């Protein structure tokens, strides 16, 4: 109904505008120039506007770089990240350079050669030499860029198996992440969404001996300087694993395993101490303090002060709580990493424990269903029902 009313109002407004324009037409002096053909005055105005537009474009470009340049990510925290950034800056630099010259010339010529009553346009059919030049230059430049891009791409995407990367599974579901370390054998146990039941949240195949020593965790720890190979799996819909600080992103597709490998080079602690991050954290906390004063005045709870951590985000709009789908990443020394991993329970021990507890249903009821997992508080509403019905389906298949 509202839409209908809005349409009627818009239509009436359009009619009003049209009528007013007719009144203006009628109220013109009889000796005014009513010709539809542009005269010198019109051409001059349009020439000036063309020039003004390109100046406006340049001013706004410079302003955006100046004002929003601080939103660039800091130095890449992975080995391949530098290559990636160089490729991007070369591409952007080249595009900016060519665009500033060509756009500027286009608008300047529109101004300089604007129509005049006394001037006649020159008929100039073609010039082979000119056409050859403006074809060959882009061909060579683009070929160079594309070949350079392809080499960089294959460098980044091809995992070097000789380096013996540590295999970690990243498991996505609406709306959180889990990481599964492959344990001593560095081999992940088989898994399938059909095996999801009770504490077996990731559907690891209990009959596969490779899975016994796997470790499932809610926080991703990585040892600095060690190559890691991620295998991605999704429980429900398309997700995308996005590691902005490591310049990595990979789609997480239900029904298939995708992969991406990288080597983290900067620990969380080092990144926190970097000049970029110290400034960033300071400015975030200044904003929070301002906000806190408001909140205090209203008697509401205040915000905690911010501390930097690497994070993994979901970069595909996968449902209601997509915005909240993230996982903390901690890059640390190898000793710290090993000490942390040592403390995590293996999949085998978790399953044994749960079968011991099976006589006490109040302990196991609901454990491990996605909607009961911590950090998933926002995943309320219809998507939850989707999740649980999926779980029921999966259980039904197993039975
Ligand atoms: Cu997602």
mmCIF file of C-alpha atoms and ligand atoms in Angstrom:
data_model
loop_
_atom_site.group_PDB
_atom_site.id
_atom_site.type_symbol
_atom_site.label_atom_id
_atom_site.label_comp_id
_atom_site.label_asym_id
_atom_site.label_seq_id
_atom_site.Cartn_x
_atom_site.Cartn_y
_atom_site.Cartn_z
ATOM 1 C CA UNK A 1 0.000 0.000 0.000
ATOM 2 C CA UNK A 2 2.766 2.436 0.980
ATOM 3 C CA UNK A 3 4.589 1.618 -2.252
ATOM 4 C CA UNK A 4 1.450 2.355 -4.235
ATOM 5 C CA UNK A 5 1.039 5.739 -2.490
ATOM 6 C CA UNK A 6 4.693 6.591 -3.102
ATOM 7 C CA UNK A 7 4.306 5.806 -6.810
ATOM 8 C CA UNK A 8 1.212 8.038 -7.056
ATOM 9 C CA UNK A 9 2.978 10.902 -5.251
ATOM 10 C CA UNK A 10 6.022 10.566 -7.550
ATOM 11 C CA UNK A 11 3.805 10.535 -10.636
ATOM 12 C CA UNK A 12 1.957 13.668 -9.457
ATOM 13 C CA UNK A 13 5.266 15.399 -8.725
ATOM 14 C CA UNK A 14 6.469 14.572 -12.248
ATOM 15 C CA UNK A 15 3.290 16.062 -13.750
ATOM 16 C CA UNK A 16 3.742 19.197 -11.607
ATOM 17 C CA UNK A 17 7.335 19.599 -12.784
ATOM 18 C CA UNK A 18 6.306 19.231 -16.400
ATOM 19 C CA UNK A 19 3.523 21.836 -16.031
ATOM 20 C CA UNK A 20 5.876 24.289 -14.328
ATOM 21 C CA UNK A 21 8.382 23.913 -17.171
ATOM 22 C CA UNK A 22 5.598 24.756 -19.637
ATOM 23 C CA UNK A 23 4.782 27.913 -17.669
ATOM 24 C CA UNK A 24 8.431 28.953 -17.795
ATOM 25 C CA UNK A 25 8.469 28.388 -21.536
ATOM 26 C CA UNK A 26 5.411 30.571 -22.012
ATOM 27 C CA UNK A 27 6.730 33.336 -19.770
ATOM 28 C CA UNK A 28 9.903 33.817 -21.877
ATOM 29 C CA UNK A 29 10.413 37.115 -23.637
ATOM 30 C CA UNK A 30 9.318 36.921 -27.279
ATOM 31 C CA UNK A 31 12.756 38.030 -28.612
ATOM 32 C CA UNK A 32 14.691 35.320 -26.654
ATOM 33 C CA UNK A 33 16.657 32.712 -28.609
ATOM 34 C CA UNK A 34 14.400 29.640 -28.546
ATOM 35 C CA UNK A 35 16.413 27.632 -31.079
ATOM 36 C CA UNK A 36 17.260 24.031 -30.099
ATOM 37 C CA UNK A 37 20.685 24.320 -31.775
ATOM 38 C CA UNK A 38 23.598 25.136 -29.446
ATOM 39 C CA UNK A 39 25.039 28.608 -29.914
ATOM 40 C CA UNK A 40 28.499 29.878 -28.944
ATOM 41 C CA UNK A 41 27.318 30.778 -25.446
ATOM 42 C CA UNK A 42 26.056 27.207 -24.819
ATOM 43 C CA UNK A 43 29.267 25.709 -26.186
ATOM 44 C CA UNK A 44 31.391 27.939 -24.003
ATOM 45 C CA UNK A 45 29.433 26.957 -20.889
ATOM 46 C CA UNK A 46 29.729 23.233 -21.701
ATOM 47 C CA UNK A 47 33.460 23.580 -22.388
ATOM 48 C CA UNK A 48 33.978 25.169 -18.969
ATOM 49 C CA UNK A 49 31.828 22.479 -17.305
ATOM 50 C CA UNK A 50 33.904 19.708 -18.932
ATOM 51 C CA UNK A 51 37.065 21.282 -17.548
ATOM 52 C CA UNK A 52 35.519 21.863 -14.126
ATOM 53 C CA UNK A 53 34.401 18.229 -13.945
ATOM 54 C CA UNK A 54 37.878 16.793 -14.476
ATOM 55 C CA UNK A 55 39.354 19.219 -11.925
ATOM 56 C CA UNK A 56 36.678 18.135 -9.458
ATOM 57 C CA UNK A 57 37.584 14.458 -10.134
ATOM 58 C CA UNK A 58 41.270 15.088 -9.460
ATOM 59 C CA UNK A 59 40.611 17.079 -6.307
ATOM 60 C CA UNK A 60 38.350 14.378 -4.908
ATOM 61 C CA UNK A 61 40.890 11.646 -5.794
ATOM 62 C CA UNK A 62 43.687 13.452 -3.965
ATOM 63 C CA UNK A 63 41.380 14.114 -1.025
ATOM 64 C CA UNK A 64 40.393 10.415 -0.793
ATOM 65 C CA UNK A 65 44.015 9.262 -0.801
ATOM 66 C CA UNK A 66 44.847 11.872 1.821
ATOM 67 C CA UNK A 67 41.867 11.255 4.066
ATOM 68 C CA UNK A 68 41.411 7.490 3.711
ATOM 69 C CA UNK A 69 44.998 6.403 3.094
ATOM 70 C CA UNK A 70 45.235 5.454 6.772
ATOM 71 C CA UNK A 71 42.787 2.607 6.153
ATOM 72 C CA UNK A 72 45.357 0.694 4.142
ATOM 73 C CA UNK A 73 46.372 -2.543 5.807
ATOM 74 C CA UNK A 74 49.758 -2.649 7.505
ATOM 75 C CA UNK A 75 52.740 -4.516 6.109
ATOM 76 C CA UNK A 76 51.763 -8.068 5.115
ATOM 77 C CA UNK A 77 52.310 -10.643 7.860
ATOM 78 C CA UNK A 78 52.967 -13.527 5.474
ATOM 79 C CA UNK A 79 55.780 -14.520 3.151
ATOM 80 C CA UNK A 80 53.811 -14.152 -0.094
ATOM 81 C CA UNK A 81 52.046 -10.974 1.114
ATOM 82 C CA UNK A 82 54.856 -8.712 -0.100
ATOM 83 C CA UNK A 83 54.591 -10.054 -3.667
ATOM 84 C CA UNK A 84 50.848 -9.578 -3.566
ATOM 85 C CA UNK A 85 51.139 -5.976 -2.385
ATOM 86 C CA UNK A 86 53.778 -5.150 -5.017
ATOM 87 C CA UNK A 87 51.526 -6.514 -7.768
ATOM 88 C CA UNK A 88 48.638 -4.443 -6.474
ATOM 89 C CA UNK A 89 50.648 -1.221 -6.141
ATOM 90 C CA UNK A 90 52.176 -1.583 -9.616
ATOM 91 C CA UNK A 91 48.707 -2.141 -11.105
ATOM 92 C CA UNK A 92 47.154 0.772 -9.217
ATOM 93 C CA UNK A 93 50.114 3.051 -9.972
ATOM 94 C CA UNK A 94 49.947 2.315 -13.694
ATOM 95 C CA UNK A 95 46.173 2.739 -13.853
ATOM 96 C CA UNK A 96 46.351 6.033 -11.935
ATOM 97 C CA UNK A 97 49.142 7.381 -14.170
ATOM 98 C CA UNK A 98 47.358 6.542 -17.442
ATOM 99 C CA UNK A 99 43.966 7.660 -16.177
ATOM 100 C CA UNK A 100 45.221 11.045 -14.963
ATOM 101 C CA UNK A 101 46.818 11.797 -18.346
ATOM 102 C CA UNK A 102 44.071 10.462 -20.650
ATOM 103 C CA UNK A 103 41.129 11.787 -18.624
ATOM 104 C CA UNK A 104 42.809 15.178 -18.313
ATOM 105 C CA UNK A 105 43.497 15.393 -22.059
ATOM 106 C CA UNK A 106 39.982 14.263 -22.956
ATOM 107 C CA UNK A 107 38.369 17.019 -20.915
ATOM 108 C CA UNK A 108 40.924 19.665 -21.840
ATOM 109 C CA UNK A 109 40.386 18.992 -25.576
ATOM 110 C CA UNK A 110 36.609 19.118 -25.118
ATOM 111 C CA UNK A 111 37.165 22.605 -23.679
ATOM 112 C CA UNK A 112 39.819 23.785 -26.130
ATOM 113 C CA UNK A 113 38.066 22.613 -29.312
ATOM 114 C CA UNK A 114 34.547 23.542 -28.293
ATOM 115 C CA UNK A 115 32.203 24.525 -31.105
ATOM 116 C CA UNK A 116 32.365 28.052 -32.538
ATOM 117 C CA UNK A 117 30.264 29.607 -35.273
ATOM 118 C CA UNK A 118 33.392 30.757 -37.107
ATOM 119 C CA UNK A 119 35.194 27.409 -36.953
ATOM 120 C CA UNK A 120 34.645 24.379 -39.121
ATOM 121 C CA UNK A 121 35.532 20.818 -37.996
ATOM 122 C CA UNK A 122 38.327 19.114 -39.936
ATOM 123 C CA UNK A 123 37.373 15.864 -41.633
ATOM 124 C CA UNK A 124 40.109 13.413 -40.733
ATOM 125 C CA UNK A 125 39.298 9.820 -41.729
ATOM 126 C CA UNK A 126 42.141 7.735 -40.293
ATOM 127 C CA UNK A 127 45.851 7.517 -39.613
ATOM 128 C CA UNK A 128 47.421 4.042 -39.672
ATOM 129 C CA UNK A 129 50.530 5.089 -37.810
ATOM 130 C CA UNK A 130 48.580 6.650 -34.952
ATOM 131 C CA UNK A 131 46.272 3.637 -34.660
ATOM 132 C CA UNK A 132 49.240 1.289 -34.616
ATOM 133 C CA UNK A 133 50.852 3.253 -31.781
ATOM 134 C CA UNK A 134 47.758 3.400 -29.612
ATOM 135 C CA UNK A 135 47.149 -0.303 -30.115
ATOM 136 C CA UNK A 136 50.660 -1.594 -29.569
ATOM 137 C CA UNK A 137 51.355 0.352 -26.361
ATOM 138 C CA UNK A 138 48.374 -1.094 -24.420
ATOM 139 C CA UNK A 139 49.082 -4.562 -25.882
ATOM 140 C CA UNK A 140 52.651 -4.597 -24.573
ATOM 141 C CA UNK A 141 51.728 -3.039 -21.208
ATOM 142 C CA UNK A 142 48.786 -5.364 -20.605
ATOM 143 C CA UNK A 143 50.713 -8.450 -21.697
ATOM 144 C CA UNK A 144 53.479 -7.498 -19.267
ATOM 145 C CA UNK A 145 51.022 -6.958 -16.413
ATOM 146 C CA UNK A 146 49.139 -10.182 -17.115
ATOM 147 C CA UNK A 147 52.285 -12.325 -17.357
ATOM 148 C CA UNK A 148 53.649 -10.758 -14.167
ATOM 149 C CA UNK A 149 50.273 -11.369 -12.488
ATOM 150 C CA UNK A 150 50.170 -15.002 -13.632
ATOM 151 C CA UNK A 151 53.634 -15.707 -12.246
ATOM 152 C CA UNK A 152 52.719 -14.068 -8.942
ATOM 153 C CA UNK A 153 49.455 -16.024 -8.855
ATOM 154 C CA UNK A 154 51.098 -19.400 -9.384
ATOM 155 C CA UNK A 155 53.765 -18.492 -6.833
ATOM 156 C CA UNK A 156 51.118 -17.724 -4.231
ATOM 157 C CA UNK A 157 48.654 -20.506 -5.040
ATOM 158 C CA UNK A 158 50.958 -23.467 -5.594
ATOM 159 C CA UNK A 159 51.790 -25.050 -2.281
ATOM 160 C CA UNK A 160 55.350 -26.254 -2.049
ATOM 161 C CA UNK A 161 54.923 -29.771 -0.644
ATOM 162 C CA UNK A 162 58.698 -30.137 -0.186
ATOM 163 C CA UNK A 163 58.528 -27.613 2.635
ATOM 164 C CA UNK A 164 56.349 -30.108 4.512
ATOM 165 C CA UNK A 165 53.660 -27.626 5.548
ATOM 166 C CA UNK A 166 51.641 -28.171 8.711
ATOM 167 C CA UNK A 167 48.125 -29.232 7.681
ATOM 168 C CA UNK A 168 45.222 -27.494 9.418
ATOM 169 C CA UNK A 169 41.560 -27.772 8.552
ATOM 170 C CA UNK A 170 39.360 -24.691 8.784
ATOM 171 C CA UNK A 171 35.744 -25.619 9.177
ATOM 172 C CA UNK A 172 33.022 -23.044 8.505
ATOM 173 C CA UNK A 173 29.391 -23.168 9.562
ATOM 174 C CA UNK A 174 26.685 -20.603 10.192
ATOM 175 C CA UNK A 175 28.132 -18.592 11.985
ATOM 176 C CA UNK A 176 31.512 -19.541 13.313
ATOM 177 C CA UNK A 177 34.794 -21.258 12.559
ATOM 178 C CA UNK A 178 36.577 -24.268 13.987
ATOM 179 C CA UNK A 179 40.186 -25.270 13.335
ATOM 180 C CA UNK A 180 41.341 -28.895 13.254
ATOM 181 C CA UNK A 181 45.048 -29.605 13.676
ATOM 182 C CA UNK A 182 46.163 -32.799 12.023
ATOM 183 C CA UNK A 183 48.240 -34.012 14.978
ATOM 184 C CA UNK A 184 51.548 -35.935 15.070
ATOM 185 C CA UNK A 185 50.950 -37.691 11.729
ATOM 186 C CA UNK A 186 50.230 -34.319 9.993
ATOM 187 C CA UNK A 187 47.313 -36.060 8.271
ATOM 188 C CA UNK A 188 43.699 -35.102 8.828
ATOM 189 C CA UNK A 189 41.250 -37.887 9.533
ATOM 190 C CA UNK A 190 38.442 -38.279 6.991
ATOM 191 C CA UNK A 191 35.331 -36.266 7.736
ATOM 192 C CA UNK A 192 31.845 -35.936 6.415
ATOM 193 C CA UNK A 193 28.858 -33.864 7.432
ATOM 194 C CA UNK A 194 26.951 -37.180 7.839
ATOM 195 C CA UNK A 195 29.057 -38.092 10.870
ATOM 196 C CA UNK A 196 28.074 -34.971 12.825
ATOM 197 C CA UNK A 197 26.566 -36.183 16.085
ATOM 198 C CA UNK A 198 26.849 -35.022 19.715
ATOM 199 C CA UNK A 199 30.345 -33.768 20.497
ATOM 200 C CA UNK A 200 31.556 -34.715 17.016
ATOM 201 C CA UNK A 201 30.783 -31.232 15.715
ATOM 202 C CA UNK A 202 32.943 -31.472 12.600
ATOM 203 C CA UNK A 203 31.802 -34.900 11.467
ATOM 204 C CA UNK A 204 35.201 -36.577 11.803
ATOM 205 C CA UNK A 205 35.108 -40.256 10.828
ATOM 206 C CA UNK A 206 35.699 -42.201 14.040
ATOM 207 C CA UNK A 207 36.778 -45.296 12.141
ATOM 208 C CA UNK A 208 39.678 -43.456 10.463
ATOM 209 C CA UNK A 209 42.815 -43.863 12.584
ATOM 210 C CA UNK A 210 44.309 -40.626 11.166
ATOM 211 C CA UNK A 211 41.567 -38.701 12.943
ATOM 212 C CA UNK A 212 42.323 -39.980 16.471
ATOM 213 C CA UNK A 213 45.126 -37.462 17.126
ATOM 214 C CA UNK A 214 43.377 -34.521 15.425
ATOM 215 C CA UNK A 215 42.753 -31.533 17.665
ATOM 216 C CA UNK A 216 39.692 -29.326 17.263
ATOM 217 C CA UNK A 217 39.948 -25.802 18.647
ATOM 218 C CA UNK A 218 38.133 -22.472 18.592
ATOM 219 C CA UNK A 219 41.216 -20.257 18.277
ATOM 220 C CA UNK A 220 43.786 -20.525 15.499
ATOM 221 C CA UNK A 221 47.389 -20.563 16.698
ATOM 222 C CA UNK A 222 50.219 -20.491 14.157
ATOM 223 C CA UNK A 223 53.974 -20.817 14.699
ATOM 224 C CA UNK A 224 55.879 -17.954 13.080
ATOM 225 C CA UNK A 225 57.997 -18.798 10.039
ATOM 226 C CA UNK A 226 56.460 -22.217 9.482
ATOM 227 C CA UNK A 227 54.545 -23.003 6.274
ATOM 228 C CA UNK A 228 50.913 -23.910 6.887
ATOM 229 C CA UNK A 229 48.504 -25.577 4.500
ATOM 230 C CA UNK A 230 44.847 -24.880 5.192
ATOM 231 C CA UNK A 231 42.113 -27.241 4.020
ATOM 232 C CA UNK A 232 38.698 -25.612 4.022
ATOM 233 C CA UNK A 233 35.371 -27.338 4.570
ATOM 234 C CA UNK A 234 31.867 -25.907 4.971
ATOM 235 C CA UNK A 235 28.950 -27.460 6.806
ATOM 236 C CA UNK A 236 26.134 -25.530 5.219
ATOM 237 C CA UNK A 237 26.496 -22.701 2.695
ATOM 238 C CA UNK A 238 29.224 -20.879 0.790
ATOM 239 C CA UNK A 239 31.610 -19.086 3.136
ATOM 240 C CA UNK A 240 34.916 -17.433 2.404
ATOM 241 C CA UNK A 241 37.965 -17.572 4.630
ATOM 242 C CA UNK A 242 39.508 -14.111 4.606
ATOM 243 C CA UNK A 243 42.833 -13.372 6.332
ATOM 244 C CA UNK A 244 43.375 -9.673 5.549
ATOM 245 C CA UNK A 245 46.686 -9.346 7.422
ATOM 246 C CA UNK A 246 48.138 -12.351 5.606
ATOM 247 C CA UNK A 247 46.737 -11.304 2.195
ATOM 248 C CA UNK A 248 44.883 -14.563 1.778
ATOM 249 C CA UNK A 249 41.346 -15.522 0.899
ATOM 250 C CA UNK A 250 39.730 -18.768 -0.183
ATOM 251 C CA UNK A 251 36.150 -19.814 -0.818
ATOM 252 C CA UNK A 252 34.779 -22.426 1.555
ATOM 253 C CA UNK A 253 32.406 -24.581 -0.444
ATOM 254 C CA UNK A 254 30.002 -27.215 0.886
ATOM 255 C CA UNK A 255 30.748 -30.647 -0.529
ATOM 256 C CA UNK A 256 34.358 -30.009 -1.503
ATOM 257 C CA UNK A 257 37.727 -29.231 0.069
ATOM 258 C CA UNK A 258 39.568 -26.109 -1.029
ATOM 259 C CA UNK A 259 43.065 -25.193 0.109
ATOM 260 C CA UNK A 260 45.489 -22.325 0.559
ATOM 261 C CA UNK A 261 48.960 -22.270 2.052
ATOM 262 C CA UNK A 262 51.043 -19.466 3.533
ATOM 263 C CA UNK A 263 53.858 -18.803 5.970
ATOM 264 C CA UNK A 264 53.187 -16.253 8.730
ATOM 265 C CA UNK A 265 56.173 -13.958 9.258
ATOM 266 C CA UNK A 266 55.152 -11.473 11.973
ATOM 267 C CA UNK A 267 54.015 -12.592 15.418
ATOM 268 C CA UNK A 268 50.961 -11.043 17.079
ATOM 269 C CA UNK A 269 53.278 -9.415 19.628
ATOM 270 C CA UNK A 270 55.513 -7.887 16.918
ATOM 271 C CA UNK A 271 52.493 -6.583 15.021
ATOM 272 C CA UNK A 272 51.127 -4.993 18.192
ATOM 273 C CA UNK A 273 54.418 -3.158 18.677
ATOM 274 C CA UNK A 274 54.624 -1.895 15.074
ATOM 275 C CA UNK A 275 54.281 1.850 14.582
ATOM 276 C CA UNK A 276 51.180 1.386 12.412
ATOM 277 C CA UNK A 277 49.381 -0.704 15.010
ATOM 278 C CA UNK A 278 50.349 1.462 17.986
ATOM 279 C CA UNK A 279 48.798 4.475 16.203
ATOM 280 C CA UNK A 280 45.757 2.512 15.123
ATOM 281 C CA UNK A 281 45.042 1.086 18.574
ATOM 282 C CA UNK A 282 45.535 4.533 20.096
ATOM 283 C CA UNK A 283 43.009 6.140 17.747
ATOM 284 C CA UNK A 284 40.477 3.322 18.258
ATOM 285 C CA UNK A 285 40.785 3.679 22.028
ATOM 286 C CA UNK A 286 40.410 7.446 21.856
ATOM 287 C CA UNK A 287 37.137 6.935 20.021
ATOM 288 C CA UNK A 288 36.052 4.330 22.545
ATOM 289 C CA UNK A 289 36.836 6.663 25.432
ATOM 290 C CA UNK A 290 34.671 9.355 23.889
ATOM 291 C CA UNK A 291 31.887 6.851 23.412
ATOM 292 C CA UNK A 292 32.336 5.615 26.989
ATOM 293 C CA UNK A 293 31.708 9.081 28.377
ATOM 294 C CA UNK A 294 28.385 9.105 26.567
ATOM 295 C CA UNK A 295 27.581 5.606 27.780
ATOM 296 C CA UNK A 296 28.517 6.471 31.358
ATOM 297 C CA UNK A 297 26.243 9.504 31.231
ATOM 298 C CA UNK A 298 23.411 7.226 30.141
ATOM 299 C CA UNK A 299 24.296 4.703 32.845
ATOM 300 C CA UNK A 300 25.051 1.951 30.312
ATOM 301 C CA UNK A 301 27.985 -0.484 30.440
ATOM 302 C CA UNK A 302 31.163 0.887 28.835
ATOM 303 C CA UNK A 303 33.324 -0.601 26.068
ATOM 304 C CA UNK A 304 36.563 -2.424 26.883
ATOM 305 C CA UNK A 305 39.772 -0.919 25.598
ATOM 306 C CA UNK A 306 40.876 -2.397 22.281
ATOM 307 C CA UNK A 307 43.898 -4.596 21.766
ATOM 308 C CA UNK A 308 45.006 -5.780 18.350
ATOM 309 C CA UNK A 309 44.675 -9.418 17.319
ATOM 310 C CA UNK A 310 44.853 -11.059 13.919
ATOM 311 C CA UNK A 311 41.536 -12.482 12.816
ATOM 312 C CA UNK A 312 39.949 -14.696 10.231
ATOM 313 C CA UNK A 313 36.723 -13.344 8.769
ATOM 314 C CA UNK A 314 33.984 -14.754 6.611
ATOM 315 C CA UNK A 315 33.872 -12.803 3.366
ATOM 316 C CA UNK A 316 30.712 -14.237 1.799
ATOM 317 C CA UNK A 317 27.355 -12.978 2.951
ATOM 318 C CA UNK A 318 26.237 -16.314 4.351
ATOM 319 C CA UNK A 319 23.232 -15.342 6.493
ATOM 320 C CA UNK A 320 21.961 -13.244 9.379
ATOM 321 C CA UNK A 321 25.024 -13.286 11.654
ATOM 322 C CA UNK A 322 27.589 -13.306 8.830
ATOM 323 C CA UNK A 323 29.085 -10.058 10.157
ATOM 324 C CA UNK A 324 29.969 -11.781 13.404
ATOM 325 C CA UNK A 325 31.607 -14.849 11.884
ATOM 326 C CA UNK A 326 35.252 -14.545 12.869
ATOM 327 C CA UNK A 327 38.043 -16.404 14.594
ATOM 328 C CA UNK A 328 41.000 -15.057 16.523
ATOM 329 C CA UNK A 329 44.442 -15.909 15.112
ATOM 330 C CA UNK A 330 47.549 -15.905 17.267
ATOM 331 C CA UNK A 331 50.958 -16.037 15.613
ATOM 332 C CA UNK A 332 53.620 -16.957 18.160
ATOM 333 C CA UNK A 333 57.026 -18.552 18.575
ATOM 334 C CA UNK A 334 57.359 -22.258 17.924
ATOM 335 C CA UNK A 335 57.857 -23.033 21.658
ATOM 336 C CA UNK A 336 54.712 -21.126 22.672
ATOM 337 C CA UNK A 337 52.793 -22.793 19.874
ATOM 338 C CA UNK A 338 53.916 -26.297 20.863
ATOM 339 C CA UNK A 339 53.095 -25.629 24.510
ATOM 340 C CA UNK A 340 49.610 -24.456 23.580
ATOM 341 C CA UNK A 341 48.958 -27.373 21.211
ATOM 342 C CA UNK A 342 50.117 -29.829 23.872
ATOM 343 C CA UNK A 343 47.261 -28.704 26.125
ATOM 344 C CA UNK A 344 44.520 -29.241 23.545
ATOM 345 C CA UNK A 345 42.578 -32.529 23.776
ATOM 346 C CA UNK A 346 42.690 -34.908 20.824
ATOM 347 C CA UNK A 347 39.552 -35.946 18.957
ATOM 348 C CA UNK A 348 40.015 -39.524 20.183
ATOM 349 C CA UNK A 349 40.086 -38.496 23.856
ATOM 350 C CA UNK A 350 37.069 -36.196 23.432
ATOM 351 C CA UNK A 351 35.039 -39.034 21.919
ATOM 352 C CA UNK A 352 36.055 -41.474 24.665
ATOM 353 C CA UNK A 353 35.084 -38.980 27.334
ATOM 354 C CA UNK A 354 31.705 -38.391 25.745
ATOM 355 C CA UNK A 355 30.946 -42.111 25.500
ATOM 356 C CA UNK A 356 31.788 -42.433 29.222
ATOM 357 C CA UNK A 357 29.326 -39.652 29.934
ATOM 358 C CA UNK A 358 26.608 -41.195 27.850
ATOM 359 C CA UNK A 359 24.767 -42.496 30.949
ATOM 360 C CA UNK A 360 24.333 -38.961 32.168
ATOM 361 C CA UNK A 361 22.238 -37.404 29.442
ATOM 362 C CA UNK A 362 21.964 -33.996 31.178
ATOM 363 C CA UNK A 363 25.697 -33.508 30.533
ATOM 364 C CA UNK A 364 25.655 -34.291 26.868
ATOM 365 C CA UNK A 365 22.253 -33.009 25.841
ATOM 366 C CA UNK A 366 22.720 -30.264 23.317
ATOM 367 C CA UNK A 367 26.505 -30.248 23.599
ATOM 368 C CA UNK A 368 28.158 -29.477 20.344
ATOM 369 C CA UNK A 369 25.169 -28.388 18.371
ATOM 370 C CA UNK A 370 26.222 -25.238 16.577
ATOM 371 C CA UNK A 371 23.665 -23.038 18.326
ATOM 372 C CA UNK A 372 25.095 -24.002 21.671
ATOM 373 C CA UNK A 373 28.703 -23.319 20.799
ATOM 374 C CA UNK A 374 30.278 -20.373 22.528
ATOM 375 C CA UNK A 375 30.769 -17.178 20.598
ATOM 376 C CA UNK A 376 27.712 -17.904 18.539
ATOM 377 C CA UNK A 377 25.260 -15.892 20.559
ATOM 378 C CA UNK A 378 24.154 -13.819 17.641
ATOM 379 C CA UNK A 379 23.188 -16.751 15.506
ATOM 380 C CA UNK A 380 19.582 -16.548 16.445
ATOM 381 C CA UNK A 381 16.474 -16.803 14.363
ATOM 382 C CA UNK A 382 15.658 -18.759 11.279
ATOM 383 C CA UNK A 383 19.198 -19.796 10.490
ATOM 384 C CA UNK A 384 19.372 -21.637 13.747
ATOM 385 C CA UNK A 385 16.446 -23.763 12.814
ATOM 386 C CA UNK A 386 18.142 -24.448 9.526
ATOM 387 C CA UNK A 387 21.213 -25.566 11.367
ATOM 388 C CA UNK A 388 19.454 -27.854 13.761
ATOM 389 C CA UNK A 389 17.308 -29.392 11.060
ATOM 390 C CA UNK A 390 20.465 -30.074 9.093
ATOM 391 C CA UNK A 391 21.960 -31.693 12.133
ATOM 392 C CA UNK A 392 18.866 -33.848 12.570
ATOM 393 C CA UNK A 393 19.155 -34.873 8.916
ATOM 394 C CA UNK A 394 22.780 -35.772 9.366
ATOM 395 C CA UNK A 395 22.067 -37.826 12.458
ATOM 396 C CA UNK A 396 19.192 -39.560 10.734
ATOM 397 C CA UNK A 397 21.498 -40.633 7.927
ATOM 398 C CA UNK A 398 24.046 -42.058 10.340
ATOM 399 C CA UNK A 399 21.393 -44.028 12.158
HETATM 400 CU CU1 LIG B 1 30.131 -17.233 6.460
#
